[in-house]
mmCIF file of C-alpha atoms in Angstrom:
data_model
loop_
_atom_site.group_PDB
_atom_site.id
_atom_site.type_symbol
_atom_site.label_atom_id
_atom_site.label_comp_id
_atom_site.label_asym_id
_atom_site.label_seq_id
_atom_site.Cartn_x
_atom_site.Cartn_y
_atom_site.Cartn_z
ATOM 1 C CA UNK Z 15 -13.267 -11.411 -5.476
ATOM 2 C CA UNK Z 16 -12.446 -13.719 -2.388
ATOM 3 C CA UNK Z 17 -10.961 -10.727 -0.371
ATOM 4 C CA UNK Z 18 -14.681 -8.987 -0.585
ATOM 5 C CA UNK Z 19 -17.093 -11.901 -0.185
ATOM 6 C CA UNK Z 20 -14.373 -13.310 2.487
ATOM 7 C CA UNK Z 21 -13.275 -10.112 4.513
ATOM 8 C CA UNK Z 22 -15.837 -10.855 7.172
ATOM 9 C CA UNK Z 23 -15.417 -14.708 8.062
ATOM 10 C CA UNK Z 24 -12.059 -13.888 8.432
ATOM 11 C CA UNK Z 25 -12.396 -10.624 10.485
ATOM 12 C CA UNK Z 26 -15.254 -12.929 12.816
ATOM 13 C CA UNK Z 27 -12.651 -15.435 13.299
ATOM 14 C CA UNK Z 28 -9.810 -13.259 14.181
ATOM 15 C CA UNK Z 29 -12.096 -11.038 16.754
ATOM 16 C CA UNK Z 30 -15.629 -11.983 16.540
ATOM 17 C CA UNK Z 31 -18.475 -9.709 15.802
ATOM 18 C CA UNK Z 32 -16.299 -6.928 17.429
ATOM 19 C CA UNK Z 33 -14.663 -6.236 13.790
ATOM 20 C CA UNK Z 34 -16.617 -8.531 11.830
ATOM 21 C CA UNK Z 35 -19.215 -6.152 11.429
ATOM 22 C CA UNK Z 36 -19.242 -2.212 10.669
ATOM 23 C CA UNK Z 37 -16.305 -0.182 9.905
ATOM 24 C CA UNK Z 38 -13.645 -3.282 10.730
ATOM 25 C CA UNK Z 39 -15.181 -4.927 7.734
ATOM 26 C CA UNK Z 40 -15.717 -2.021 5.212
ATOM 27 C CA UNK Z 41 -11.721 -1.167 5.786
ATOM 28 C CA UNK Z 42 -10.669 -4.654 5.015
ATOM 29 C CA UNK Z 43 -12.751 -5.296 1.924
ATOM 30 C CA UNK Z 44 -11.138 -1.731 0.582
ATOM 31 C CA UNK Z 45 -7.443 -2.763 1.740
ATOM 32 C CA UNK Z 46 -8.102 -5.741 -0.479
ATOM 33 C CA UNK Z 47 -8.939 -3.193 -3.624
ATOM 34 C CA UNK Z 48 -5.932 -1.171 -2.732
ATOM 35 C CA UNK Z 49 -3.692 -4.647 -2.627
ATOM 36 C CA UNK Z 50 -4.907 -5.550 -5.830
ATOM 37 C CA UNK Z 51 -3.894 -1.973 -7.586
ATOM 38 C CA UNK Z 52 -0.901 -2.114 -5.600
ATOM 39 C CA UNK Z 53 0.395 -5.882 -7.148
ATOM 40 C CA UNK Z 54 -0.355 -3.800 -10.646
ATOM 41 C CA UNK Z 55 1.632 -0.715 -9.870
ATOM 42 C CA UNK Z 56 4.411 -2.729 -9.088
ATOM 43 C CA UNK Z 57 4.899 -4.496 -12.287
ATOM 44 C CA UNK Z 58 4.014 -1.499 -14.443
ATOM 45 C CA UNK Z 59 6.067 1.198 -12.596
ATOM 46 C CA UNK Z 60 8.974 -1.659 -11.665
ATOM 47 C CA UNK Z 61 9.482 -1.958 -15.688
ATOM 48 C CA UNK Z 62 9.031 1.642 -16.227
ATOM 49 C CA UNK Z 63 11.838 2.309 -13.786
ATOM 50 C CA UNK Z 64 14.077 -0.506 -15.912
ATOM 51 C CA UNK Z 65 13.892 1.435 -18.953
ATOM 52 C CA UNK Z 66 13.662 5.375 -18.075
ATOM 53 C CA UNK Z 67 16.918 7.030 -18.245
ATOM 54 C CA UNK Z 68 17.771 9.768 -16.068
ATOM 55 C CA UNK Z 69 15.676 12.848 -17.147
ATOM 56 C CA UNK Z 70 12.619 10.874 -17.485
ATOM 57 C CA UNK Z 71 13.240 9.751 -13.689
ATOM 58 C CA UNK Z 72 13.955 12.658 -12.648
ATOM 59 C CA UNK Z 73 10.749 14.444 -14.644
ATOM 60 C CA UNK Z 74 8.519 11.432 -13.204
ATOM 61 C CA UNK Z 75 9.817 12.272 -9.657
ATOM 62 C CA UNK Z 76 8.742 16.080 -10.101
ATOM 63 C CA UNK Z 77 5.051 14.997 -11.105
ATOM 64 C CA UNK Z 78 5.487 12.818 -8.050
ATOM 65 C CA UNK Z 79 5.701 15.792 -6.119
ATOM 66 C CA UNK Z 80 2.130 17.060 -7.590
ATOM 67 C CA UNK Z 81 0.500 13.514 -7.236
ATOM 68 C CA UNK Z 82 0.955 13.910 -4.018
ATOM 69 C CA UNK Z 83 -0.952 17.014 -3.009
ATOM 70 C CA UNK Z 84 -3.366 15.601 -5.137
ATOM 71 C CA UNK Z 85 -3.173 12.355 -2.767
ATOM 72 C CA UNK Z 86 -3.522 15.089 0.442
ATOM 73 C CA UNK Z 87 -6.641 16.861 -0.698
ATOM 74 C CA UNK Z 88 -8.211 13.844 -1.814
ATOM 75 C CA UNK Z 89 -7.176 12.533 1.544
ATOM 76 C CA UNK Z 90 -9.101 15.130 2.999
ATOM 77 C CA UNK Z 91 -11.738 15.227 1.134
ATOM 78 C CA UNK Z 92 -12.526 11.355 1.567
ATOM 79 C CA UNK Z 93 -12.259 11.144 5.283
ATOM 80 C CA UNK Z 94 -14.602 13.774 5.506
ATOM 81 C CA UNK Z 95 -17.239 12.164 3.358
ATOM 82 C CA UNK Z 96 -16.566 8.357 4.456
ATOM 83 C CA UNK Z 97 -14.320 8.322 7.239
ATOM 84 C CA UNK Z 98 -11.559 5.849 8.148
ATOM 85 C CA UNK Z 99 -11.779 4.103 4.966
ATOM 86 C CA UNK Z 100 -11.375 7.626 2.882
ATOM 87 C CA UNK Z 101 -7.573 7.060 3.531
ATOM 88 C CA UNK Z 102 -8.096 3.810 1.967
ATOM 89 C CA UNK Z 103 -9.756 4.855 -1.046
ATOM 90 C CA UNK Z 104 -7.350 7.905 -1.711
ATOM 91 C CA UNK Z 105 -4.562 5.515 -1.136
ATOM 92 C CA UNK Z 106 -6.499 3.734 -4.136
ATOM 93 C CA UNK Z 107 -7.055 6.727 -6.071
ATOM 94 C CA UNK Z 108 -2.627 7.546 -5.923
ATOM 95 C CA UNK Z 109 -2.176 3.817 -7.007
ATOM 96 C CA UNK Z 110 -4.403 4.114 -10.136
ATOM 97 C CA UNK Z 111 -3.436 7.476 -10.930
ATOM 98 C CA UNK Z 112 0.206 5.922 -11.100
ATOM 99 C CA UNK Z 113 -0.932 2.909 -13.101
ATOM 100 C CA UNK Z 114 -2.428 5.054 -15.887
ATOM 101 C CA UNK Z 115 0.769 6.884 -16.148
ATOM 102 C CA UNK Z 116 2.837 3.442 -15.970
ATOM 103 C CA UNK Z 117 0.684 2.527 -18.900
ATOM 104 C CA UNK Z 118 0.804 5.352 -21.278
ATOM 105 C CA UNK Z 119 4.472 5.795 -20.948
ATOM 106 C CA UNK Z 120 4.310 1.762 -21.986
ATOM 107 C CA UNK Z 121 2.575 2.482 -24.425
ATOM 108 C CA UNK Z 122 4.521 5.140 -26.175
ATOM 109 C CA UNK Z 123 7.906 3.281 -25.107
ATOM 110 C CA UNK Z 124 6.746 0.114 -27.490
ATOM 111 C CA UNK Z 125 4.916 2.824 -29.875
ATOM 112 C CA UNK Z 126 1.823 -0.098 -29.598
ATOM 113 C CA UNK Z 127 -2.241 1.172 -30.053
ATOM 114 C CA UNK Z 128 -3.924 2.508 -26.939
ATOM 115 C CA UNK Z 129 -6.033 0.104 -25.926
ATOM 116 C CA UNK Z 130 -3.208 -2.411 -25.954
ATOM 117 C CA UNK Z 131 -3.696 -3.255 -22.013
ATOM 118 C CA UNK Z 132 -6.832 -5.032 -23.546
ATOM 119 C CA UNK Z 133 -4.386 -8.244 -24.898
ATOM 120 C CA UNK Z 134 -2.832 -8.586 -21.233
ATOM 121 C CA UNK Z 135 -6.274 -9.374 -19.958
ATOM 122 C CA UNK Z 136 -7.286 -12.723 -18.587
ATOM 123 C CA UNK Z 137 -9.019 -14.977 -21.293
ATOM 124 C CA UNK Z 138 -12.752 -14.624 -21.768
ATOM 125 C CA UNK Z 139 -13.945 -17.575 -19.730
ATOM 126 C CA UNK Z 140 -11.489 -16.439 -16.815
ATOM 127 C CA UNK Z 141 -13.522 -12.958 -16.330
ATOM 128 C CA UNK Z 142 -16.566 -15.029 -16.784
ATOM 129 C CA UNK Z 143 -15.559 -17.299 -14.135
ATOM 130 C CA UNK Z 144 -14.614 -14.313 -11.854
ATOM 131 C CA UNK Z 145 -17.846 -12.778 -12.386
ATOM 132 C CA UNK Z 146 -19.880 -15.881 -11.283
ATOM 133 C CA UNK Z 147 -17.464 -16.493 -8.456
ATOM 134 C CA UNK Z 148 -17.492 -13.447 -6.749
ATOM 135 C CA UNK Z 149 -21.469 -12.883 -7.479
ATOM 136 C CA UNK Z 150 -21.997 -17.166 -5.813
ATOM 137 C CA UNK Z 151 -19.382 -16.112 -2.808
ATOM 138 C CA UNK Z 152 -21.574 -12.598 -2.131
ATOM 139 C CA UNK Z 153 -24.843 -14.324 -2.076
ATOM 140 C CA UNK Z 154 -23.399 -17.280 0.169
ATOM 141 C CA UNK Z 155 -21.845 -14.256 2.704
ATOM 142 C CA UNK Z 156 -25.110 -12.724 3.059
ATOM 143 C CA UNK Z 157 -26.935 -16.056 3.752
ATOM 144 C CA UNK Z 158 -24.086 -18.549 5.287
ATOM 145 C CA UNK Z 159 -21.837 -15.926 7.512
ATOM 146 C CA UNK Z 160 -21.580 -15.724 9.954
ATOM 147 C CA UNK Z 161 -24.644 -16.615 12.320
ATOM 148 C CA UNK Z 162 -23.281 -20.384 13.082
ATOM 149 C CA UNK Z 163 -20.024 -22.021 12.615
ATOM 150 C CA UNK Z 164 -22.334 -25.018 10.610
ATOM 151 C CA UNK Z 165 -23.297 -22.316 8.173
ATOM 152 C CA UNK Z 166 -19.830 -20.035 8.454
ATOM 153 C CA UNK Z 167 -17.996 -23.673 6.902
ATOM 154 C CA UNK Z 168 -20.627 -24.448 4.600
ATOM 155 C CA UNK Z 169 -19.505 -20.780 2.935
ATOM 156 C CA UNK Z 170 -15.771 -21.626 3.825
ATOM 157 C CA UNK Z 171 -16.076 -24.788 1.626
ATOM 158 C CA UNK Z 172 -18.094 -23.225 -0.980
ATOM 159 C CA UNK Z 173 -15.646 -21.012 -1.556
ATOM 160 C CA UNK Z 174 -12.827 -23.552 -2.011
ATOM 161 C CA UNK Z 175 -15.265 -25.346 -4.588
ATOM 162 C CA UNK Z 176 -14.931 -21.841 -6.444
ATOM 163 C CA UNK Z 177 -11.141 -21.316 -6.130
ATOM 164 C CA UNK Z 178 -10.683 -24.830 -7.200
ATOM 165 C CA UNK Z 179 -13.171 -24.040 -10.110
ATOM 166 C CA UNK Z 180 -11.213 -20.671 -10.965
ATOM 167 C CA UNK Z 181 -7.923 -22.755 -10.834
ATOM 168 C CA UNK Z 182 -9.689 -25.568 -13.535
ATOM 169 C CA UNK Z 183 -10.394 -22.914 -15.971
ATOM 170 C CA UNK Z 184 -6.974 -21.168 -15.259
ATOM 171 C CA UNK Z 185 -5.313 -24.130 -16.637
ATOM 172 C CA UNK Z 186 -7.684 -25.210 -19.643
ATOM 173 C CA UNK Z 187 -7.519 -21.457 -20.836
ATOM 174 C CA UNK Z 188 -4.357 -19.941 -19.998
ATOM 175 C CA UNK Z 189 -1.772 -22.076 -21.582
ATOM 176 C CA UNK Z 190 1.236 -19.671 -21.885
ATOM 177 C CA UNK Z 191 0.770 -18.438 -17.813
ATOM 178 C CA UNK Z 192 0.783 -22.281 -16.784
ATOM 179 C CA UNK Z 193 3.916 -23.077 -19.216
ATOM 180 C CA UNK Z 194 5.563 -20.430 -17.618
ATOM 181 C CA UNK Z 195 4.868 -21.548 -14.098
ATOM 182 C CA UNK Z 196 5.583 -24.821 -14.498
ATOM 183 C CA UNK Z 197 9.372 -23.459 -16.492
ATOM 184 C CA UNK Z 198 10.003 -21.201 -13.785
ATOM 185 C CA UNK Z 199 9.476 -23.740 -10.719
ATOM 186 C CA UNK Z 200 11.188 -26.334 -12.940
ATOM 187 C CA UNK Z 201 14.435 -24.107 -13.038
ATOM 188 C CA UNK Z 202 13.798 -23.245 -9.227
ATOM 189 C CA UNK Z 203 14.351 -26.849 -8.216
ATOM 190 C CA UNK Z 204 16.783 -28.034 -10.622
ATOM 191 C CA UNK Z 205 18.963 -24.823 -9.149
ATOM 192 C CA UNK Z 206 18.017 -26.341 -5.901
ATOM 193 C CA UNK Z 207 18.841 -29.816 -6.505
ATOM 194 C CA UNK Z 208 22.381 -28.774 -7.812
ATOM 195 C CA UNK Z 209 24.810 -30.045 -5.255
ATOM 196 C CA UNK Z 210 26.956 -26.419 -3.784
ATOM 197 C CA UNK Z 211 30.620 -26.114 -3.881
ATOM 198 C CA UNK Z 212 31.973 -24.965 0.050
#
């Protein structure tokens, strides 16, 4: 949500107009899409990985094989139609590809209902949140960036009123995440407090 309403203050800061505007701006705010799916991959295919055994890898590697033809002609196809940022977007298309297959091989690994990705989401009021966020930051791009540096910080501090905001209802609403923050950084500076043997 910040990576699309923010992609072009930070692209006009780093080189100006040059790459704030235009083709700089549209690859950015799709590298931030394909970050996203790529953070998701990672956890779905990283525990898939943990608990295939050696046919299944090697059977997953095989369909790898097809996936990425698949990835070529799409490729292809989407530079064609859209350019530079086709790449992007058929870099996007592999990633979710993979995630669907991460999750139905969860799925029949814990034998759990299909739509069981719907309990992992975010709590109601967190997509709400999201929602509003991202809808305030695109109206504030398109009226406070990036003509002035008065109204370019007025939309930088607007959006730090949001992020603090999504942050507020992270921690009314999402208990068990915070809890397990707050255990994990506990552990991470007890270990770090422990005095080393030489």
């Amino acid at each position: 949500m910040f990576g699309y309403s923010y992609s072009q203050l930070l692209l006009y800061i780093y080189g100006g107009t040059k790459l704030s505007f235009g083709i700089g701006l549209t690859l950015m705010r799709w590298h931030c899409v394909y970050v996203l799916l790529l953070a998701i991959n990672g956890i779905s295919e990283g525990f898939k990985f943990a608990v295939m055994n050696h046919s299944e890898i090697d059977r997953y590697n095989k369909s790898l094989i097809c996936l990425s033809v698949g990835f070529l002609i799409a490729g292809y196809c989407l530079v064609s139609a859209f350019g530079s940022s086709g790449f992007i977007m058929a870099n996007c298309l592999n990633m979710l590809f993979r995630i669907v297959h991460s999750f139905h091989f969860i799925q029949e690994y814990f034998q759990v209902p299909r739509y069981w990705w719907s309990r992992i989401l975010p709590h109601s009021s967190v997509i709400q949140t999201l929602i509003a966020i991202t809808i305030i930051t695109s109206v504030s791009e398109v009226y406070l960036c990036c003509d002035s540096i008065y109204k370019w910080i007025w939309h930088f501090l607007l959006g730090g009123c949001c992020f603090l905001l999504f942050l507020w209802v992270v921690w009314l609403k999402e208990n068990e995440l915070v809890r397990f923050v707050y255990e994990q950084w506990k552990k991470k500076e007890s270990s770090e407090s422990k005095p080393k043997l030489n």
